[in-house]
Amino acid sequence: MNNWWKSGSPWIWLNGGAVTLSMIMVFGLLLLILVRGFGTFWPHPVLQSSYQLPGAAPVPVIGELRRSESLTAQAMREAGVAIPEDRLLVTRHLIKMGNRDVTGKDFGYFIDDFMQPWEYPPNVAVLERREWGDFYGMPLHLLEGGNRVAAGERLWPEFQERLQRSNQLFDEIRAIERGAIGRINFAIERVRLDRRKAELRGNLGPDLEAQLAQRLAALQADYKVLETRLNELYAEAARDSIVLQVAGGREVTVRLADIVKAWQPNNMSVPAKVGFYARDFFDFIFGYPREANTEGGIFPAIFGTVTMVLVMSIIVTPFGVLAAIYLREYAKQGPLLRTIRISVYNLAGVPSIVFGVFGLGFFVYFLGGSIDQAFFPEAMPAPTFGTPGLFWASLTLALLTLPVVIVSTEEGLARIPSTIREGSLALGATKGETLWRVVVPLATPAMMTGLILAIARAAGEVAPLMLVGVVKLAPTLPIDGNFPFIHLERKIMHLGFHIYDVGFQSPHAEAAEQLVYATALILVFLIVMLNLSAITIRNHLREKYRAESD
């Protein structure tokens, strides 16, 4: 036994066990996110039952089973529920009932002992609405302008056809509002800024005034045309509606213009459910959020995250590499250099929120305010760069990840054999030529390793971004068709902040639970894809320079 301890085998097994346990925990977490995230988009069956507590009237229930859990009977008795004394455990079900505008709540807990046997009626429909969440009910008839046009067997096919037409009208409305009208509003604002700039410079003469008035009149005329078209589309979209019977027998009318999609999960085959799943997942990735981010898609958050990481990478790479080259190749070794290195190492351990506070105070208020006064006086007092935005968020993350890039690059430069440098110098190359044509290319894989670590950390940061540019809902993307096309001053959405907002700030926590898992799954997938791209580039460079050195 003593020889076994002295051989070091226990520590090998201990390390191996720790690594195994860590991998099990990581893969377990990923498996949980995968199951909960991917399960969000599957059309679950809708049950119908009746719930009656002792001494109370029966309550009809229609909805989807979210989860079931077992509780002690004593806890339920303390909550005021009359549970028989011989029961030790009771099962309760969390059911999503929807119809928030009718009943006032989306979810409810129901004790299994007081529920009638569940049924799954084939004609029950689920409507995903643009407001007020999902709606559950039995379709009765279809209305056009208040007149009944379809019922019975003809109802559902006619409803789906008219719903498709309604969604096409909605897409046209959004294209006009976000596209054409957005460009006109942007151009009108440019006219106002040009006028203000000319006033500040004293150049606002009659000719320029007439030119600006002509531009404004043309834009307003175009706006009137689009406004007329929008009114026509809104009137046409409000034509159709459907009447459904909810739990309890009440009839409710829902406009087709308020419905995103509708399905009858109890009447769908497996291939139909798979097709619905694919379409719903596509809409989640490329759609825009609704209902305080608890419904709809996450495309603006994905776009904002990727754009911010790319801008951060463009900023941090040259600064980190140049700083590492100076510290390793040019700086004089001594106490000052050791102090700088210690400061760099310590900078990597500073809490991220501190970087956010620094970015808000220095980048946003100081630099941004100075830029506004120097280059955008016509927009004052409204800030252009003196407010949190994409550029300041990327710059703050670049500062946050700078130590990682510096340390990785320095280690890569230190691993280059001195014989390569000496050989280059012996052949007549200068120190600069040796550095930039021999040493730096060989250290490129190490630089990419630093960038990979920087991307992995930056993509998941949330705390500093809340102060320097990330918001709950950004009305426009940072890239569009308006000059200068990339708007670094705009605020953005971020997947990490989206998860925090939906999971902890949503008024409907149960409704947002599955969306949190789905968004977390996309964030993990996005980080993996960004890292794999950087790893692929690093491996390519490593093989390239290894072949050249051989």
XYZ file of C-alpha atoms in Angstrom:
550
model
C 0.000 0.000 0.000
C 2.842 2.379 0.845
C 4.444 1.702 -2.522
C 1.105 2.372 -4.199
C 0.825 5.774 -2.472
C 4.414 6.614 -3.273
C 3.943 5.736 -6.948
C 1.476 8.601 -7.343
C -1.330 6.380 -8.648
C -3.928 7.725 -6.172
C -3.434 11.246 -7.508
C -3.740 10.006 -11.060
C -7.040 8.322 -10.230
C -8.178 11.377 -8.285
C -7.478 13.673 -11.256
C -9.103 11.250 -13.650
C -12.187 11.020 -11.443
C -12.424 14.796 -11.144
C -12.189 15.195 -14.931
C -14.818 12.472 -15.433
C -17.174 14.057 -12.909
C -16.743 17.455 -14.558
C -17.492 16.012 -17.993
C -20.584 14.234 -16.672
C -21.852 17.487 -15.162
C -21.188 19.449 -18.366
C -22.811 16.862 -20.618
C -25.701 16.520 -18.196
C -26.311 20.255 -18.339
C -26.111 20.228 -22.133
C -28.510 17.273 -22.267
C -31.002 19.109 -20.043
C -30.811 22.202 -22.266
C -31.184 20.061 -25.396
C -34.247 18.199 -24.118
C -35.994 21.266 -22.703
C -34.926 23.530 -25.568
C -35.851 21.290 -28.480
C -39.055 20.183 -26.768
C -40.376 23.745 -26.873
C -41.460 23.552 -30.497
C -43.246 20.178 -30.479
C -47.077 20.417 -30.748
C -48.126 18.792 -27.479
C -51.586 17.194 -27.153
C -54.370 19.235 -25.571
C -56.401 17.613 -22.816
C -59.962 18.286 -21.693
C -61.186 17.515 -18.204
C -63.188 18.791 -15.272
C -61.774 19.817 -11.893
C -63.910 19.827 -8.738
C -62.680 20.458 -5.207
C -64.813 19.230 -2.291
C -67.740 21.570 -1.763
C -67.022 23.586 -4.914
C -68.543 23.717 -8.377
C -66.782 21.808 -11.189
C -64.350 23.813 -13.287
C -63.849 22.806 -16.945
C -60.194 22.583 -18.004
C -58.674 22.680 -21.507
C -54.927 22.942 -21.981
C -51.501 21.341 -22.319
C -49.832 19.354 -19.563
C -46.504 21.005 -18.753
C -45.314 18.872 -15.841
C -46.491 16.712 -12.954
C -45.032 16.575 -9.469
C -45.632 14.737 -6.213
C -46.142 16.593 -2.926
C -46.828 15.520 0.611
C -50.485 15.421 1.523
C -49.726 17.341 4.714
C -48.397 20.286 2.719
C -51.572 20.380 0.636
C -53.724 20.204 3.777
C -51.814 23.158 5.223
C -52.563 25.012 1.985
C -56.281 24.514 2.635
C -56.973 21.596 0.294
C -59.123 18.808 1.759
C -56.936 15.741 1.206
C -58.074 12.428 2.787
C -56.142 11.571 5.959
C -55.011 8.203 4.616
C -53.089 9.818 1.747
C -49.358 10.480 2.183
C -48.561 11.822 -1.288
C -50.621 13.629 -3.883
C -49.881 14.403 -7.523
C -50.567 17.778 -9.012
C -50.339 18.851 -12.645
C -49.245 22.176 -14.098
C -51.485 22.810 -17.100
C -51.108 25.601 -19.606
C -54.646 26.844 -20.223
C -53.821 29.968 -22.243
C -56.702 32.408 -22.797
C -55.031 35.013 -20.575
C -57.423 37.734 -21.699
C -60.414 35.553 -20.757
C -59.390 33.896 -17.489
C -56.622 36.253 -16.341
C -53.951 33.541 -16.078
C -52.038 31.238 -18.410
C -51.252 28.353 -16.058
C -52.887 26.520 -13.194
C -52.111 23.689 -10.771
C -54.649 20.888 -10.522
C -54.619 17.973 -8.048
C -54.995 14.646 -9.789
C -57.479 13.256 -7.212
C -60.058 15.908 -8.099
C -59.795 15.683 -11.890
C -62.085 13.685 -14.127
C -60.514 11.300 -16.669
C -58.698 13.199 -19.396
C -59.987 13.342 -22.951
C -58.234 14.539 -26.086
C -60.901 15.965 -28.430
C -59.626 16.018 -32.031
C -61.192 19.357 -32.944
C -59.642 21.477 -30.163
C -57.478 24.236 -31.656
C -54.458 26.157 -30.402
C -53.962 29.709 -31.652
C -50.646 31.513 -31.265
C -51.585 35.184 -31.057
C -49.553 38.337 -31.483
C -50.789 39.510 -28.083
C -52.127 37.823 -24.941
C -50.338 34.526 -25.532
C -51.873 31.272 -26.778
C -55.595 30.611 -27.080
C -57.330 27.235 -26.623
C -60.840 26.509 -27.806
C -63.236 24.616 -30.059
C -63.729 26.355 -33.450
C -67.410 27.064 -34.124
C -67.633 29.212 -37.252
C -65.730 31.692 -39.415
C -66.818 35.293 -39.923
C -66.188 37.734 -42.765
C -67.229 41.276 -41.969
C -69.440 39.929 -39.177
C -71.228 37.425 -41.450
C -70.840 33.670 -41.053
C -69.041 32.129 -44.046
C -67.934 28.662 -42.877
C -68.755 26.083 -40.201
C -68.540 22.345 -39.674
C -66.164 20.384 -41.881
C -65.461 23.373 -44.139
C -64.403 25.549 -41.212
C -60.786 24.446 -40.616
C -59.580 24.332 -44.268
C -61.218 27.703 -44.979
C -59.771 29.120 -41.771
C -56.224 27.997 -42.666
C -56.517 29.513 -46.140
C -57.731 32.843 -44.809
C -55.124 32.793 -42.030
C -52.382 32.397 -44.635
C -53.778 35.388 -46.498
C -53.935 37.392 -43.242
C -50.293 36.594 -42.482
C -49.290 37.687 -45.969
C -51.017 41.005 -45.346
C -49.240 41.290 -41.997
C -45.864 40.601 -43.636
C -46.563 43.323 -46.201
C -47.526 45.737 -43.423
C -44.316 45.001 -41.489
C -42.223 45.300 -44.653
C -43.666 48.759 -45.272
C -43.312 49.879 -41.646
C -39.797 48.552 -41.069
C -38.515 48.975 -44.604
C -39.976 51.758 -46.716
C -41.301 53.945 -43.897
C -38.151 53.340 -41.884
C -36.013 54.596 -44.767
C -38.251 57.646 -45.214
C -38.062 58.497 -41.508
C -34.286 58.119 -41.657
C -34.134 60.463 -44.658
C -36.442 62.998 -42.975
C -34.149 62.989 -39.948
C -31.167 63.578 -42.235
C -32.919 66.609 -43.707
C -33.491 67.986 -40.210
C -29.858 67.405 -39.267
C -28.608 69.005 -42.500
C -30.721 72.055 -41.785
C -29.439 72.262 -38.210
C -25.835 71.833 -39.367
C -26.237 74.651 -41.885
C -27.749 76.875 -39.180
C -24.815 76.234 -36.846
C -22.324 77.052 -39.602
C -24.265 80.075 -40.830
C -24.719 78.581 -44.327
C -28.518 78.357 -44.374
C -29.270 80.586 -47.359
C -32.402 80.761 -49.529
C -31.059 78.276 -52.068
C -30.204 75.639 -49.453
C -33.491 76.304 -47.652
C -35.413 75.686 -50.887
C -33.412 72.530 -51.605
C -34.086 71.116 -48.139
C -37.776 72.017 -48.380
C -37.973 70.247 -51.745
C -36.346 67.107 -50.313
C -38.702 67.168 -47.319
C -41.790 67.668 -49.525
C -40.820 64.694 -51.714
C -40.294 62.494 -48.653
C -43.606 63.541 -47.116
C -45.394 62.803 -50.399
C -43.889 59.310 -50.433
C -44.910 58.879 -46.809
C -48.527 59.810 -47.622
C -48.645 57.151 -50.333
C -47.335 54.499 -47.957
C -49.703 55.649 -45.207
C -52.675 55.251 -47.547
C -51.507 51.762 -48.506
C -51.078 50.843 -44.843
C -54.618 51.951 -44.007
C -55.939 49.790 -46.838
C -53.952 46.776 -45.626
C -55.090 47.221 -42.011
C -58.727 47.452 -43.103
C -58.366 44.372 -45.289
C -56.620 42.393 -42.531
C -59.393 43.174 -40.018
C -62.067 41.638 -42.260
C -61.983 38.012 -41.059
C -62.406 36.509 -37.596
C -63.125 33.137 -36.000
C -65.470 32.229 -33.161
C -64.296 29.616 -30.655
C -65.853 28.016 -27.593
C -63.569 28.074 -24.551
C -63.693 25.936 -21.437
C -66.998 26.662 -19.709
C -68.961 27.175 -22.917
C -68.282 30.860 -23.499
C -67.924 31.947 -27.138
C -65.010 34.256 -27.967
C -64.280 35.991 -31.268
C -60.648 36.299 -32.364
C -59.532 38.350 -35.355
C -57.354 36.516 -37.863
C -55.106 39.581 -37.968
C -54.176 38.803 -34.328
C -53.224 35.171 -35.026
C -49.716 34.047 -35.981
C -50.445 30.368 -36.512
C -53.075 27.796 -35.581
C -53.009 24.026 -35.261
C -55.046 21.085 -33.960
C -52.430 18.932 -32.173
C -54.832 16.098 -31.301
C -55.682 15.700 -34.975
C -52.121 15.823 -36.374
C -50.154 12.868 -37.659
C -46.494 12.364 -36.790
C -45.259 13.712 -40.185
C -47.516 16.738 -39.732
C -46.075 17.339 -36.260
C -42.523 17.052 -37.609
C -43.303 19.605 -40.322
C -44.892 21.930 -37.775
C -41.850 21.498 -35.515
C -39.468 22.516 -38.322
C -41.526 25.590 -39.227
C -41.886 26.648 -35.603
C -38.134 26.293 -35.011
C -37.422 28.337 -38.154
C -39.800 31.069 -36.968
C -38.065 31.086 -33.580
C -34.634 31.603 -35.144
C -35.609 34.215 -37.734
C -38.597 35.862 -36.052
C -38.867 38.999 -33.936
C -39.810 38.944 -30.246
C -43.301 39.730 -29.002
C -45.113 39.949 -25.687
C -42.206 41.437 -23.685
C -39.840 38.907 -25.302
C -41.809 35.902 -23.985
C -43.194 35.049 -27.431
C -41.909 35.127 -30.982
C -38.340 34.771 -32.209
C -34.847 35.818 -31.223
C -33.301 36.919 -34.523
C -32.384 40.452 -33.303
C -30.623 38.915 -30.283
C -28.693 36.466 -32.468
C -27.758 39.223 -34.910
C -26.686 41.571 -32.132
C -24.579 38.910 -30.419
C -22.745 37.905 -33.596
C -22.185 41.516 -34.694
C -20.860 42.522 -31.292
C -18.458 39.557 -31.147
C -17.151 40.277 -34.655
C -16.572 43.963 -33.907
C -14.898 43.031 -30.617
C -12.614 40.570 -32.425
C -11.594 43.221 -34.945
C -10.737 45.605 -32.096
C -9.029 43.271 -29.619
C -6.851 41.253 -32.023
C -4.504 43.995 -33.309
C -4.226 45.708 -29.914
C -3.572 42.466 -28.061
C -1.074 41.159 -30.597
C 0.854 44.439 -30.829
C 0.967 44.776 -27.034
C 2.290 41.230 -26.686
C 4.919 41.761 -29.399
C 6.131 44.930 -27.718
C 6.279 43.326 -24.265
C 8.072 40.239 -25.550
C 10.324 41.568 -28.290
C 11.033 45.249 -27.699
C 10.429 46.238 -24.069
C 13.458 46.331 -21.805
C 13.344 43.648 -19.151
C 13.160 45.075 -15.655
C 10.899 45.999 -12.728
C 8.629 48.177 -14.882
C 7.981 45.375 -17.356
C 7.304 42.903 -14.550
C 4.839 45.390 -13.061
C 3.063 45.704 -16.405
C 2.816 41.919 -16.766
C 1.440 41.578 -13.230
C -1.103 44.288 -14.041
C -2.161 42.429 -17.180
C -2.596 39.195 -15.226
C -4.588 40.964 -12.536
C -6.729 42.678 -15.146
C -7.987 39.253 -16.222
C -9.381 38.722 -12.710
C -11.305 41.990 -12.405
C -15.115 41.413 -12.216
C -16.778 42.075 -15.537
C -19.264 44.562 -14.086
C -16.302 46.824 -13.222
C -15.443 46.932 -16.915
C -19.049 47.887 -17.597
C -18.899 50.787 -15.155
C -15.588 51.926 -16.649
C -16.996 51.639 -20.183
C -20.053 53.676 -19.237
C -18.030 56.432 -17.610
C -15.036 56.640 -19.935
C -16.159 55.312 -23.317
C -19.793 56.430 -23.341
C -19.852 59.670 -21.381
C -16.316 60.958 -21.934
C -15.305 59.714 -25.402
C -18.826 59.531 -26.775
C -19.727 62.962 -25.449
C -16.543 64.442 -26.922
C -17.287 62.830 -30.310
C -20.806 64.264 -30.279
C -19.564 67.770 -29.543
C -16.869 67.571 -32.216
C -18.646 65.766 -35.073
C -22.408 65.715 -34.356
C -23.292 69.129 -32.873
C -26.383 69.335 -35.066
C -27.932 66.364 -33.255
C -27.459 67.813 -29.766
C -28.869 67.577 -27.175
C -29.855 64.129 -28.425
C -26.655 62.020 -28.197
C -25.259 60.055 -31.108
C -22.208 58.316 -29.646
C -22.652 59.738 -26.146
C -25.094 56.981 -25.301
C -24.654 53.209 -24.893
C -24.406 51.404 -28.225
C -22.858 48.584 -30.232
C -19.403 50.176 -30.553
C -19.028 50.873 -26.834
C -20.246 47.379 -25.933
C -17.686 45.851 -28.310
C -14.928 48.138 -27.027
C -15.726 47.256 -23.411
C -15.587 43.535 -24.216
C -12.334 44.086 -26.102
C -10.853 45.642 -22.964
C -12.263 42.766 -20.919
C -10.661 40.080 -23.102
C -7.438 41.950 -23.915
C -5.367 40.170 -21.202
C -6.287 36.775 -22.660
C -5.027 37.728 -26.117
C -1.837 39.312 -24.718
C -0.925 36.293 -22.585
C -1.659 33.758 -25.353
C 0.336 35.722 -27.916
C 3.280 36.143 -25.528
C 3.334 32.412 -24.844
C 3.257 31.702 -28.561
C 6.181 34.049 -29.194
C 8.139 32.479 -26.317
C 7.740 29.002 -27.832
C 9.456 29.971 -31.085
C 12.974 28.421 -30.922
C 15.818 30.915 -30.734
C 17.582 29.016 -33.531
C 14.950 30.225 -36.003
C 15.579 33.831 -35.046
C 19.346 33.360 -35.166
C 19.156 31.656 -38.550
C 17.106 34.507 -39.986
C 19.520 37.095 -38.621
C 22.494 35.095 -39.932
C 21.023 35.229 -43.430
C 21.033 39.034 -43.298
C 17.477 39.811 -42.201
C 16.930 42.688 -39.830
C 15.250 42.268 -36.470
C 12.002 43.727 -37.835
C 12.027 41.443 -40.889
C 12.749 38.430 -38.670
C 9.914 39.355 -36.360
C 7.212 40.071 -38.939
C 8.142 37.523 -41.625
C 9.326 34.610 -39.498
C 8.381 34.816 -35.815
C 4.874 36.326 -35.984
C 3.592 33.911 -38.676
C 4.801 30.952 -36.595
C 3.064 32.386 -33.515
C -0.241 32.921 -35.363
C -1.861 29.713 -33.983
C -1.225 30.978 -30.443
C -2.804 34.311 -31.370
C -5.855 32.440 -32.664
C -6.004 30.506 -29.389
C -6.218 33.805 -27.529
C -8.933 34.986 -29.874
C -10.876 31.751 -29.332
C -10.782 32.228 -25.567
C -11.778 35.875 -25.997
C -14.772 34.953 -28.153
C -15.887 32.265 -25.717
C -15.890 34.726 -22.821
C -17.280 37.721 -24.669
C -20.241 35.882 -26.192
C -21.494 34.830 -22.771
C -20.964 38.075 -20.853
C -24.056 39.934 -19.700
C -23.311 42.200 -16.717
C -21.123 44.848 -18.434
C -23.302 44.889 -21.550
C -26.329 46.015 -19.560
C -24.512 49.327 -18.998
C -22.890 49.965 -22.376
C -25.299 49.073 -25.149
C -27.527 46.013 -24.722
C -31.252 46.628 -24.215
C -34.402 44.595 -23.714
C -35.781 45.375 -27.169
C -33.991 47.129 -30.043
C -36.399 48.451 -32.692
C -33.839 48.353 -35.539
C -30.839 46.196 -36.382
C -27.344 47.762 -36.355
C -26.952 46.926 -40.057
C -29.435 48.083 -42.699
C -29.671 49.720 -46.126
C -29.235 53.286 -44.871
C -25.832 54.972 -45.162
C -23.353 54.255 -43.555
C -25.024 50.795 -43.442
C -23.223 49.713 -40.231
C -24.582 51.833 -37.368
C -22.180 51.363 -34.471
C -24.045 53.903 -32.355
C -27.255 51.855 -32.157
C -28.270 49.734 -29.211
C -28.496 45.980 -29.712
C -30.101 42.878 -28.252
C -27.990 40.042 -26.855
C -28.785 36.384 -26.240
C -27.340 36.386 -22.729
C -29.326 39.435 -21.659
C -32.383 38.005 -23.432
C -32.139 34.878 -21.255
C -31.816 36.993 -18.119
C -34.729 39.234 -19.085
C -37.089 36.414 -20.042
C -36.140 34.161 -17.151
C -36.051 36.691 -14.301
C -37.922 39.814 -15.426
C -40.897 38.284 -17.209
C -44.321 38.664 -15.559
C -45.220 35.187 -16.868
C -42.448 32.955 -15.552
C -44.099 29.642 -16.449
C -44.728 30.757 -20.024
C -41.112 31.869 -20.406
C -39.493 28.743 -18.937
C -39.253 26.772 -22.168
C -38.189 29.875 -24.091
C -35.258 30.309 -21.677
C -34.022 26.788 -22.415
C -34.447 27.271 -26.159
C -32.548 30.577 -26.119
C -29.796 29.065 -23.956
C -29.496 26.231 -26.470
C -29.045 28.704 -29.329
C -26.457 30.674 -27.321
C -24.422 27.521 -26.620
C -24.674 26.499 -30.270
C -23.600 29.972 -31.413
C -20.557 29.991 -29.104
C -19.594 26.514 -30.331
C -19.874 27.603 -33.967
C -17.790 30.744 -33.409
C -15.139 28.723 -31.591
C -15.105 25.988 -34.232
C -14.609 28.608 -36.942
C -11.645 30.095 -35.073
C -10.242 26.620 -34.315
C -10.464 25.669 -37.987
C -8.525 28.804 -38.979
C -5.948 28.136 -36.257
C -5.407 24.535 -37.357
C -5.079 25.615 -40.978
C -2.432 28.191 -40.063
C -0.621 25.691 -37.855
C -0.387 23.130 -40.657
C 0.585 25.785 -43.182
C 3.518 27.163 -41.208
C 4.566 23.715 -40.007
C 4.873 22.611 -43.635
C 6.793 25.766 -44.537
C 9.195 25.317 -41.607
C 9.839 21.696 -42.598
